[in-house]
Amino acid sequence: MPLQICRTSAPKPHIPDAELGFGHVFTDHMLLMDYTPETGWHQARIEPYGPFSLEPATIVLHYGQSIFDGLKAFRTPSDDVVLFRPQRHLKRLNTSAARLCIPPLDETLTLGALQELVRLDTDWVPRTPSCSLYIRPTLIATDPTLGVHPSRTYRFFVIMSPVGAYYPEGFKPVKILVEDRYVRAVSGGLGAAKTPANYAASLLAAEEARAQGFTQVLWLDGIAHRYIEEVGSMNIFFVIDDELVTPPLDGSILDGVTRDSVITLAHSWGIRVAERRIGIDDILAAHGAGKLTEVFGTGTAAVISPVCELFYKGHAIIINDRKVGPWTQRIYDALTAIQWGISPDPFGWIVSVKQS
Ligand SMILES: Cc1ncc(COP(=O)(O)O)c(C=O)c1O
C-alpha cells in the first residue's frame, strides 16, 4: 500500500525540553488509515496533525469500540532515533483488536508507516537525555449507527507527543492504596486488552485514592478481591525472599512490554522470577516475616515506579524503609540504558527509524 505524505505548511514552535510534561504537546504530523470490508485497510497517509470530524452517531462515541497502545522513541547519544520494541506493541494492538471485534492491521506495513512518521517529525524527538517521544496508535469504530454490534468501518491513527523526563530529580517512590471496593477488570472481561473502557473503569478509584494522599491504587481481582493484579496502569513486581514475583497473565491483566522486558533482563542475570498468583494476605505475611524487600510498577511512561507504601484496610505496609531498593535501581538503570542507546541491546529490542 503506498503511503501518501502531505507535509504541514505551518510547523509549530517547539517547547523547551525542560517544560515538557506528559501528553500536552503534539508533533506536526499524524498517520491515518481507514478500513472498509470491501477494501480492507487502505489510504495510508501522513497529514498535518489536526482535528477530524465524526458524526455524533459514530459507534466509538457510544459503545467504546476502540483500542490503543503506547510506545516510545528515543534519541541516542549518536543522534540516531530508535523505537523500543515496536513489533511487540503492534502485536499487542492486534491482540486488543481481536478482543474488540476490530480487523487486524498488517504489522509490518504499519511499522514501516510508523517509522516514516517518526522520520518526518524527527526534530520533535527531544535531545535532552531521558526525555522521549511518546507514540499513541489508536483504532476507532466509525460506523454512524446506534445499533450495538461491531462497526463495519474503522479509522487507525497515530499521534505523537514529546514528553519530559519522568524523574527529573531522581526516583520518587510512591504511596499506593490497596483498592478493596472497586475493580478494574475480571477474568473473561476486557482487562487484557488496551481499550478505553478499562481506563474509564479506573478513574473513580484513582480520584478517591488521590484525595486520600495516594498516588495510585493497587487493583485486586474482581472475584475474591484478594489476588493482586496491577498498580494503576502499570504491571507490578515484588521482591520476596530474593525472588522477583509478578502476577500471571490470566486474562484480566495487560501483557506489559516493560513487564516482559524486566522478566527477560532478570532471567539474563540469573535472578529467580515467578509469575504466580499472589494474594494481599501473602504480601502482609511476607512483610511481617521481613521477606518483602522491594515493590515496583512497570510501564512505558515511567519504565519503573518504586513503591514505598501499600495501605490496606487501615494498615500501612512500609517497604524498604521508603527507599528505592537495589533491584529496582538496577533494573531501571539497565532498561533505560538500552532504551537510550547508552548500553548494547543484546535482546534486539531497539529499532532505528533510519531508512535501511
Ligand atoms: C493497564 C496497564 N497495565 C500495564 C501497562 C504497562 O504496559 P507497558 O509496559 O507495555 O507500557 C499499561 C501501560 O501501557 C497499562 O495501561
mmCIF file of C-alpha atoms and ligand atoms in Angstrom:
data_model
loop_
_atom_site.group_PDB
_atom_site.id
_atom_site.type_symbol
_atom_site.label_atom_id
_atom_site.label_comp_id
_atom_site.label_asym_id
_atom_site.label_seq_id
_atom_site.Cartn_x
_atom_site.Cartn_y
_atom_site.Cartn_z
ATOM 1 C CA MET A 1 0.000 0.000 0.000
ATOM 2 C CA PRO A 2 1.504 3.376 -0.954
ATOM 3 C CA LEU A 3 1.937 5.890 1.854
ATOM 4 C CA GLN A 4 0.856 9.393 0.867
ATOM 5 C CA ILE A 5 2.587 12.235 2.636
ATOM 6 C CA CYS A 6 1.168 15.736 2.948
ATOM 7 C CA ARG A 7 3.604 17.929 4.883
ATOM 8 C CA THR A 8 2.437 20.761 7.088
ATOM 9 C CA SER A 9 2.896 24.260 5.712
ATOM 10 C CA ALA A 10 2.852 25.708 9.243
ATOM 11 C CA PRO A 11 5.283 23.839 11.516
ATOM 12 C CA LYS A 12 4.601 24.525 15.191
ATOM 13 C CA PRO A 13 7.161 26.070 17.542
ATOM 14 C CA HIS A 14 8.879 23.555 19.814
ATOM 15 C CA ILE A 15 8.586 23.705 23.599
ATOM 16 C CA PRO A 16 11.872 23.554 25.578
ATOM 17 C CA ASP A 17 12.508 20.019 26.894
ATOM 18 C CA ALA A 18 12.502 21.315 30.484
ATOM 19 C CA GLU A 19 8.874 22.451 30.063
ATOM 20 C CA LEU A 20 7.526 19.232 28.572
ATOM 21 C CA GLY A 21 5.022 17.371 30.720
ATOM 22 C CA PHE A 22 3.180 14.273 29.538
ATOM 23 C CA GLY A 23 0.850 14.331 26.564
ATOM 24 C CA HIS A 24 0.057 18.042 26.199
ATOM 25 C CA VAL A 25 2.085 18.891 23.092
ATOM 26 C CA PHE A 26 1.726 17.141 19.728
ATOM 27 C CA THR A 27 4.086 16.953 16.782
ATOM 28 C CA ASP A 28 3.397 18.396 13.335
ATOM 29 C CA HIS A 29 2.069 15.239 11.667
ATOM 30 C CA MET A 30 -0.141 12.206 12.233
ATOM 31 C CA LEU A 31 -0.590 8.900 10.441
ATOM 32 C CA LEU A 32 -4.054 7.808 9.275
ATOM 33 C CA MET A 33 -5.506 4.700 7.644
ATOM 34 C CA ASP A 34 -9.108 3.620 7.027
ATOM 35 C CA TYR A 35 -10.898 0.286 6.830
ATOM 36 C CA THR A 36 -13.948 -0.894 4.958
ATOM 37 C CA PRO A 37 -14.920 -4.558 4.490
ATOM 38 C CA GLU A 38 -14.744 -4.040 0.693
ATOM 39 C CA THR A 39 -11.197 -2.635 0.515
ATOM 40 C CA GLY A 40 -9.670 -3.700 3.827
ATOM 41 C CA TRP A 41 -7.151 -1.247 5.302
ATOM 42 C CA HIS A 42 -6.442 1.439 2.734
ATOM 43 C CA GLN A 43 -5.390 5.020 2.131
ATOM 44 C CA ALA A 44 -2.408 5.088 4.472
ATOM 45 C CA ARG A 45 -1.428 8.731 4.741
ATOM 46 C CA ILE A 46 0.542 11.200 6.786
ATOM 47 C CA GLU A 47 -1.138 14.569 7.255
ATOM 48 C CA PRO A 48 -0.623 17.662 9.395
ATOM 49 C CA TYR A 49 -1.746 16.971 12.993
ATOM 50 C CA GLY A 50 -5.261 18.302 13.499
ATOM 51 C CA PRO A 51 -8.895 17.560 14.211
ATOM 52 C CA PHE A 52 -11.028 15.274 12.075
ATOM 53 C CA SER A 53 -14.801 15.136 12.151
ATOM 54 C CA LEU A 54 -17.067 12.268 13.169
ATOM 55 C CA GLU A 55 -20.860 12.064 13.047
ATOM 56 C CA PRO A 56 -22.422 12.279 16.535
ATOM 57 C CA ALA A 57 -23.826 8.776 15.941
ATOM 58 C CA THR A 58 -20.364 7.248 15.443
ATOM 59 C CA ILE A 59 -20.194 3.884 17.238
ATOM 60 C CA VAL A 60 -16.985 4.590 19.155
ATOM 61 C CA LEU A 61 -18.608 7.562 20.902
ATOM 62 C CA HIS A 62 -21.424 5.396 22.275
ATOM 63 C CA TYR A 63 -20.117 1.895 22.815
ATOM 64 C CA GLY A 64 -16.368 2.409 23.147
ATOM 65 C CA GLN A 65 -15.311 0.055 20.365
ATOM 66 C CA SER A 66 -11.738 1.287 20.308
ATOM 67 C CA ILE A 67 -8.209 0.194 21.183
ATOM 68 C CA PHE A 68 -4.859 1.904 21.528
ATOM 69 C CA ASP A 69 -1.272 1.337 22.509
ATOM 70 C CA GLY A 70 1.631 3.426 23.763
ATOM 71 C CA LEU A 71 5.317 3.200 22.884
ATOM 72 C CA LYS A 72 8.318 5.496 22.825
ATOM 73 C CA ALA A 73 11.064 6.762 20.533
ATOM 74 C CA PHE A 74 14.397 7.883 21.997
ATOM 75 C CA ARG A 75 17.317 9.907 20.665
ATOM 76 C CA THR A 76 20.609 8.098 21.243
ATOM 77 C CA PRO A 77 23.947 9.797 22.032
ATOM 78 C CA SER A 78 24.960 9.206 18.379
ATOM 79 C CA ASP A 79 21.827 11.112 17.259
ATOM 80 C CA ASP A 80 20.019 8.039 15.954
ATOM 81 C CA VAL A 81 16.292 7.855 16.731
ATOM 82 C CA VAL A 82 15.112 4.454 17.919
ATOM 83 C CA LEU A 83 11.804 2.812 18.818
ATOM 84 C CA PHE A 84 11.569 0.461 21.815
ATOM 85 C CA ARG A 85 10.061 -2.941 20.913
ATOM 86 C CA PRO A 86 7.594 -1.578 18.309
ATOM 87 C CA GLN A 87 6.818 -5.046 16.910
ATOM 88 C CA ARG A 88 5.641 -6.239 20.321
ATOM 89 C CA HIS A 89 3.482 -3.134 20.749
ATOM 90 C CA LEU A 90 1.875 -3.666 17.329
ATOM 91 C CA LYS A 91 1.294 -7.336 18.112
ATOM 92 C CA ARG A 92 -0.448 -6.288 21.336
ATOM 93 C CA LEU A 93 -2.529 -3.767 19.373
ATOM 94 C CA ASN A 94 -3.744 -6.646 17.207
ATOM 95 C CA THR A 95 -4.451 -8.807 20.288
ATOM 96 C CA SER A 96 -6.556 -5.949 21.657
ATOM 97 C CA ALA A 97 -8.223 -5.632 18.215
ATOM 98 C CA ALA A 98 -9.288 -9.297 18.250
ATOM 99 C CA ARG A 99 -10.975 -8.865 21.678
ATOM 100 C CA LEU A 100 -12.899 -5.785 20.458
ATOM 101 C CA CYS A 101 -14.003 -7.354 17.107
ATOM 102 C CA ILE A 102 -11.742 -4.950 15.192
ATOM 103 C CA PRO A 103 -9.989 -6.119 11.990
ATOM 104 C CA PRO A 104 -6.218 -6.589 12.442
ATOM 105 C CA LEU A 105 -3.562 -4.317 10.981
ATOM 106 C CA ASP A 106 -0.690 -5.567 8.839
ATOM 107 C CA GLU A 107 2.052 -5.252 11.477
ATOM 108 C CA THR A 108 4.960 -4.964 9.014
ATOM 109 C CA LEU A 109 3.268 -2.322 6.918
ATOM 110 C CA THR A 110 2.161 -0.401 9.992
ATOM 111 C CA LEU A 111 5.687 -0.439 11.438
ATOM 112 C CA GLY A 112 7.045 0.941 8.146
ATOM 113 C CA ALA A 113 4.482 3.753 8.152
ATOM 114 C CA LEU A 114 5.214 4.497 11.814
ATOM 115 C CA GLN A 115 8.941 4.749 11.095
ATOM 116 C CA GLU A 116 8.178 7.151 8.254
ATOM 117 C CA LEU A 117 6.064 9.308 10.592
ATOM 118 C CA VAL A 118 8.832 9.451 13.219
ATOM 119 C CA ARG A 119 11.384 10.260 10.466
ATOM 120 C CA LEU A 120 9.226 13.140 9.273
ATOM 121 C CA ASP A 121 8.863 14.546 12.817
ATOM 122 C CA THR A 122 12.341 13.520 13.908
ATOM 123 C CA ASP A 123 13.130 17.047 15.118
ATOM 124 C CA TRP A 124 10.408 16.586 17.740
ATOM 125 C CA VAL A 125 12.322 13.774 19.461
ATOM 126 C CA PRO A 126 13.800 15.580 22.486
ATOM 127 C CA ARG A 127 17.571 15.977 22.694
ATOM 128 C CA THR A 128 17.706 16.040 26.486
ATOM 129 C CA PRO A 129 18.681 12.611 27.774
ATOM 130 C CA SER A 130 15.753 10.837 29.472
ATOM 131 C CA CYS A 131 13.117 12.839 27.558
ATOM 132 C CA SER A 132 11.405 10.925 24.750
ATOM 133 C CA LEU A 133 8.724 10.941 22.078
ATOM 134 C CA TYR A 134 5.550 9.143 23.198
ATOM 135 C CA ILE A 135 3.686 7.491 20.328
ATOM 136 C CA ARG A 136 -0.038 6.738 20.571
ATOM 137 C CA PRO A 137 -1.509 4.402 17.920
ATOM 138 C CA THR A 138 -5.328 4.348 18.198
ATOM 139 C CA LEU A 139 -8.038 2.488 16.338
ATOM 140 C CA ILE A 140 -11.720 3.524 16.448
ATOM 141 C CA ALA A 141 -15.027 2.181 15.120
ATOM 142 C CA THR A 142 -16.516 4.716 12.707
ATOM 143 C CA ASP A 143 -19.940 3.462 11.544
ATOM 144 C CA PRO A 144 -22.578 6.154 12.211
ATOM 145 C CA THR A 145 -25.225 3.931 13.850
ATOM 146 C CA LEU A 146 -26.739 3.317 17.280
ATOM 147 C CA GLY A 147 -27.077 -0.454 16.863
ATOM 148 C CA VAL A 148 -24.993 -2.437 19.376
ATOM 149 C CA HIS A 149 -22.827 -4.520 17.074
ATOM 150 C CA PRO A 150 -19.295 -4.310 15.705
ATOM 151 C CA SER A 151 -18.734 -1.478 13.264
ATOM 152 C CA ARG A 152 -18.131 -2.222 9.585
ATOM 153 C CA THR A 153 -15.696 0.675 9.164
ATOM 154 C CA TYR A 154 -12.704 1.797 11.199
ATOM 155 C CA ARG A 155 -10.044 4.504 11.390
ATOM 156 C CA PHE A 156 -6.482 3.967 12.582
ATOM 157 C CA PHE A 157 -4.422 6.979 13.590
ATOM 158 C CA VAL A 158 -1.088 7.618 15.244
ATOM 159 C CA ILE A 159 -0.300 10.833 17.086
ATOM 160 C CA MET A 160 2.979 11.674 18.833
ATOM 161 C CA SER A 161 3.899 13.796 21.829
ATOM 162 C CA PRO A 162 7.348 14.831 23.097
ATOM 163 C CA VAL A 163 7.428 14.035 26.816
ATOM 164 C CA GLY A 164 9.629 15.209 29.645
ATOM 165 C CA ALA A 165 11.889 13.219 31.915
ATOM 166 C CA TYR A 166 9.713 11.146 34.254
ATOM 167 C CA TYR A 167 12.153 11.537 37.154
ATOM 168 C CA PRO A 168 13.886 14.921 36.626
ATOM 169 C CA GLU A 169 15.046 14.906 40.275
ATOM 170 C CA GLY A 170 15.607 11.166 40.577
ATOM 171 C CA PHE A 171 13.270 8.348 41.566
ATOM 172 C CA LYS A 172 10.231 9.234 43.640
ATOM 173 C CA PRO A 173 8.832 6.181 45.470
ATOM 174 C CA VAL A 174 5.034 6.335 45.632
ATOM 175 C CA LYS A 175 2.304 5.554 48.180
ATOM 176 C CA ILE A 176 -0.357 3.159 46.932
ATOM 177 C CA LEU A 177 -3.855 2.433 48.252
ATOM 178 C CA VAL A 178 -4.878 -1.232 48.004
ATOM 179 C CA GLU A 179 -8.335 -1.000 46.417
ATOM 180 C CA ASP A 180 -10.820 -3.385 48.039
ATOM 181 C CA ARG A 181 -14.091 -1.898 46.745
ATOM 182 C CA TYR A 182 -13.812 -1.043 43.053
ATOM 183 C CA VAL A 183 -12.390 -3.429 40.449
ATOM 184 C CA ARG A 184 -10.674 -2.656 37.161
ATOM 185 C CA ALA A 185 -11.335 -5.891 35.272
ATOM 186 C CA VAL A 186 -12.402 -9.501 35.663
ATOM 187 C CA SER A 187 -11.198 -12.643 34.007
ATOM 188 C CA GLY A 188 -13.189 -13.038 30.790
ATOM 189 C CA GLY A 189 -13.636 -9.264 30.536
ATOM 190 C CA LEU A 190 -11.526 -6.620 28.805
ATOM 191 C CA GLY A 191 -8.588 -6.363 31.219
ATOM 192 C CA ALA A 192 -6.044 -7.929 28.863
ATOM 193 C CA ALA A 193 -6.938 -5.505 26.051
ATOM 194 C CA LYS A 194 -5.731 -1.913 25.867
ATOM 195 C CA THR A 195 -9.170 -0.395 25.431
ATOM 196 C CA PRO A 196 -10.667 2.847 26.810
ATOM 197 C CA ALA A 197 -13.300 1.068 28.955
ATOM 198 C CA ASN A 198 -10.593 -0.193 31.347
ATOM 199 C CA TYR A 199 -9.331 3.328 31.900
ATOM 200 C CA ALA A 200 -12.862 4.691 32.386
ATOM 201 C CA ALA A 201 -13.392 1.941 34.986
ATOM 202 C CA SER A 202 -10.288 3.070 36.873
ATOM 203 C CA LEU A 203 -10.980 6.814 37.176
ATOM 204 C CA LEU A 204 -13.193 6.992 40.271
ATOM 205 C CA ALA A 205 -10.958 4.725 42.359
ATOM 206 C CA ALA A 206 -7.877 6.722 41.333
ATOM 207 C CA GLU A 207 -9.587 10.040 42.178
ATOM 208 C CA GLU A 208 -10.681 8.794 45.608
ATOM 209 C CA ALA A 209 -7.175 7.438 46.305
ATOM 210 C CA ARG A 210 -5.617 10.747 45.280
ATOM 211 C CA ALA A 211 -7.956 12.649 47.596
ATOM 212 C CA GLN A 212 -6.597 10.488 50.443
ATOM 213 C CA GLY A 213 -2.981 11.293 49.534
ATOM 214 C CA PHE A 214 -2.110 8.197 47.480
ATOM 215 C CA THR A 215 -0.576 8.288 44.023
ATOM 216 C CA GLN A 216 -2.494 5.317 42.655
ATOM 217 C CA VAL A 217 -4.393 2.161 43.577
ATOM 218 C CA LEU A 218 -3.345 -1.456 43.671
ATOM 219 C CA TRP A 219 -6.013 -3.455 41.884
ATOM 220 C CA LEU A 220 -7.171 -6.766 43.351
ATOM 221 C CA ASP A 221 -9.003 -9.435 41.357
ATOM 222 C CA GLY A 222 -12.710 -8.878 40.719
ATOM 223 C CA ILE A 223 -13.972 -12.125 42.292
ATOM 224 C CA ALA A 224 -12.156 -12.908 45.558
ATOM 225 C CA HIS A 225 -10.919 -9.294 45.984
ATOM 226 C CA ARG A 226 -7.722 -10.925 47.176
ATOM 227 C CA TYR A 227 -5.283 -11.580 44.337
ATOM 228 C CA ILE A 228 -3.047 -8.766 43.169
ATOM 229 C CA GLU A 229 -3.422 -7.645 39.545
ATOM 230 C CA GLU A 230 -1.887 -4.285 38.580
ATOM 231 C CA VAL A 231 -0.885 -0.965 40.087
ATOM 232 C CA GLY A 232 -2.669 1.980 38.444
ATOM 233 C CA SER A 233 -1.933 1.495 34.764
ATOM 234 C CA MET A 234 1.266 -0.458 35.354
ATOM 235 C CA ASN A 235 2.187 -4.080 35.984
ATOM 236 C CA ILE A 236 3.536 -4.860 39.435
ATOM 237 C CA PHE A 237 6.563 -6.725 40.774
ATOM 238 C CA PHE A 238 7.542 -7.783 44.316
ATOM 239 C CA VAL A 239 10.924 -8.892 45.602
ATOM 240 C CA ILE A 240 10.152 -11.618 48.141
ATOM 241 C CA ASP A 241 12.864 -13.798 49.605
ATOM 242 C CA ASP A 242 15.273 -12.910 46.761
ATOM 243 C CA GLU A 243 12.714 -13.866 44.104
ATOM 244 C CA LEU A 244 11.046 -11.496 41.642
ATOM 245 C CA VAL A 245 7.301 -12.199 41.791
ATOM 246 C CA THR A 246 4.629 -10.835 39.441
ATOM 247 C CA PRO A 247 1.004 -11.854 38.805
ATOM 248 C CA PRO A 248 0.475 -14.162 35.810
ATOM 249 C CA LEU A 249 -1.229 -13.091 32.580
ATOM 250 C CA ASP A 250 -4.547 -14.770 33.322
ATOM 251 C CA GLY A 251 -6.857 -12.663 31.178
ATOM 252 C CA SER A 252 -7.534 -9.629 33.368
ATOM 253 C CA ILE A 253 -4.024 -8.126 33.274
ATOM 254 C CA LEU A 254 -2.345 -6.254 30.429
ATOM 255 C CA ASP A 255 0.644 -8.067 28.922
ATOM 256 C CA GLY A 256 3.037 -5.167 29.535
ATOM 257 C CA VAL A 257 6.011 -4.748 27.226
ATOM 258 C CA THR A 258 8.042 -3.355 30.155
ATOM 259 C CA ARG A 259 6.908 -6.325 32.289
ATOM 260 C CA ASP A 260 8.227 -8.729 29.663
ATOM 261 C CA SER A 261 11.471 -6.734 29.364
ATOM 262 C CA VAL A 262 12.019 -6.838 33.153
ATOM 263 C CA ILE A 263 11.427 -10.610 33.244
ATOM 264 C CA THR A 264 13.841 -11.116 30.319
ATOM 265 C CA LEU A 265 16.529 -8.950 31.954
ATOM 266 C CA ALA A 266 16.135 -10.704 35.317
ATOM 267 C CA HIS A 267 16.424 -14.136 33.670
ATOM 268 C CA SER A 268 19.575 -12.991 31.855
ATOM 269 C CA TRP A 269 21.089 -12.058 35.242
ATOM 270 C CA GLY A 270 20.194 -15.437 36.770
ATOM 271 C CA ILE A 271 17.550 -13.934 39.070
ATOM 272 C CA ARG A 272 14.645 -16.240 40.027
ATOM 273 C CA VAL A 273 11.365 -14.980 38.551
ATOM 274 C CA ALA A 274 7.917 -16.351 39.436
ATOM 275 C CA GLU A 275 4.768 -15.471 37.508
ATOM 276 C CA ARG A 276 2.225 -16.621 40.062
ATOM 277 C CA ARG A 277 -0.978 -15.592 41.789
ATOM 278 C CA ILE A 278 -0.216 -13.681 44.928
ATOM 279 C CA GLY A 279 -2.804 -12.593 47.485
ATOM 280 C CA ILE A 280 -2.707 -9.383 49.502
ATOM 281 C CA ASP A 281 -2.612 -11.653 52.594
ATOM 282 C CA ASP A 282 0.582 -13.266 51.194
ATOM 283 C CA ILE A 283 2.087 -9.773 50.898
ATOM 284 C CA LEU A 284 1.156 -8.962 54.503
ATOM 285 C CA ALA A 285 2.679 -12.259 55.659
ATOM 286 C CA ALA A 286 5.891 -11.744 53.645
ATOM 287 C CA HIS A 287 6.188 -8.226 55.030
ATOM 288 C CA GLY A 288 5.589 -9.465 58.574
ATOM 289 C CA ALA A 289 8.340 -12.064 58.120
ATOM 290 C CA GLY A 290 10.748 -9.435 56.778
ATOM 291 C CA LYS A 291 10.848 -11.138 53.352
ATOM 292 C CA LEU A 292 9.190 -8.400 51.269
ATOM 293 C CA THR A 293 12.105 -6.186 50.352
ATOM 294 C CA GLU A 294 11.006 -4.244 47.234
ATOM 295 C CA VAL A 295 7.876 -3.377 45.230
ATOM 296 C CA PHE A 296 7.743 -1.569 41.890
ATOM 297 C CA GLY A 297 5.412 -0.915 38.971
ATOM 298 C CA THR A 298 6.428 -1.220 35.306
ATOM 299 C CA GLY A 299 5.126 0.625 32.251
ATOM 300 C CA THR A 300 6.173 2.569 29.175
ATOM 301 C CA ALA A 301 5.632 6.022 30.731
ATOM 302 C CA ALA A 302 7.744 5.727 33.911
ATOM 303 C CA VAL A 303 9.603 2.497 32.984
ATOM 304 C CA ILE A 304 9.951 1.612 36.705
ATOM 305 C CA SER A 305 7.980 3.185 39.544
ATOM 306 C CA PRO A 306 9.217 2.266 43.043
ATOM 307 C CA VAL A 307 6.524 1.769 45.700
ATOM 308 C CA CYS A 308 7.326 2.844 49.273
ATOM 309 C CA GLU A 309 3.977 2.121 50.926
ATOM 310 C CA LEU A 310 0.941 -0.121 50.413
ATOM 311 C CA PHE A 311 -2.067 0.922 52.503
ATOM 312 C CA TYR A 312 -4.599 -1.842 53.150
ATOM 313 C CA LYS A 313 -7.627 -1.718 55.435
ATOM 314 C CA GLY A 314 -6.159 0.959 57.696
ATOM 315 C CA HIS A 315 -2.724 -0.643 57.842
ATOM 316 C CA ALA A 316 0.410 0.843 56.205
ATOM 317 C CA ILE A 317 2.945 -1.611 54.809
ATOM 318 C CA ILE A 318 6.214 0.329 54.581
ATOM 319 C CA ILE A 319 8.647 -1.049 52.023
ATOM 320 C CA ASN A 320 12.434 -0.913 52.377
ATOM 321 C CA ASP A 321 12.275 1.980 54.801
ATOM 322 C CA ARG A 322 10.651 4.036 51.985
ATOM 323 C CA LYS A 323 13.905 3.911 49.997
ATOM 324 C CA VAL A 324 14.500 2.699 46.449
ATOM 325 C CA GLY A 325 15.790 -0.870 46.629
ATOM 326 C CA PRO A 326 18.866 -2.208 44.804
ATOM 327 C CA TRP A 327 16.926 -4.497 42.434
ATOM 328 C CA THR A 328 14.572 -1.667 41.452
ATOM 329 C CA GLN A 329 17.510 0.642 40.750
ATOM 330 C CA ARG A 330 19.481 -1.987 38.833
ATOM 331 C CA ILE A 331 16.541 -2.883 36.596
ATOM 332 C CA TYR A 332 15.712 0.777 35.903
ATOM 333 C CA ASP A 333 19.333 1.612 35.072
ATOM 334 C CA ALA A 334 19.757 -1.394 32.771
ATOM 335 C CA LEU A 335 16.492 -0.947 30.901
ATOM 336 C CA THR A 336 16.853 2.785 30.361
ATOM 337 C CA ALA A 337 20.482 2.372 29.260
ATOM 338 C CA ILE A 338 19.274 0.057 26.465
ATOM 339 C CA GLN A 339 16.406 2.403 25.543
ATOM 340 C CA TRP A 340 18.610 5.489 25.495
ATOM 341 C CA GLY A 341 21.277 3.727 23.418
ATOM 342 C CA ILE A 342 23.876 4.002 26.188
ATOM 343 C CA SER A 343 24.489 0.266 26.512
ATOM 344 C CA PRO A 344 24.320 -2.553 23.942
ATOM 345 C CA ASP A 345 20.955 -4.154 23.176
ATOM 346 C CA PRO A 346 21.514 -7.927 23.419
ATOM 347 C CA PHE A 347 17.795 -8.674 23.066
ATOM 348 C CA GLY A 348 17.083 -6.928 19.746
ATOM 349 C CA TRP A 349 14.581 -4.534 21.347
ATOM 350 C CA ILE A 350 15.740 -1.352 19.619
ATOM 351 C CA VAL A 351 14.558 -0.475 16.097
ATOM 352 C CA SER A 352 16.109 2.509 14.338
ATOM 353 C CA VAL A 353 13.867 4.763 12.266
ATOM 354 C CA LYS A 354 16.698 5.344 9.782
ATOM 355 C CA GLN A 355 15.917 4.116 6.281
ATOM 356 C CA SER A 356 17.660 0.780 5.723
HETATM 357 C C1 LIG B 1 -3.415 -1.222 32.430
HETATM 358 C C2 LIG B 1 -1.976 -1.222 32.089
HETATM 359 N N1 LIG B 1 -1.187 -2.171 32.626
HETATM 360 C C3 LIG B 1 0.135 -2.221 32.338
HETATM 361 C C4 LIG B 1 0.724 -1.301 31.491
HETATM 362 C C5 LIG B 1 2.185 -1.400 31.176
HETATM 363 O O1 LIG B 1 2.354 -1.822 29.857
HETATM 364 P P1 LIG B 1 3.645 -1.387 29.022
HETATM 365 O O2 LIG B 1 4.808 -1.844 29.822
HETATM 366 O O3 LIG B 1 3.505 -2.129 27.741
HETATM 367 O O4 LIG B 1 3.585 0.082 28.869
HETATM 368 C C6 LIG B 1 -0.062 -0.281 30.915
HETATM 369 C C7 LIG B 1 0.515 0.713 30.001
HETATM 370 O O5 LIG B 1 0.507 0.502 28.812
HETATM 371 C C8 LIG B 1 -1.444 -0.257 31.219
HETATM 372 O O6 LIG B 1 -2.230 0.697 30.683
#
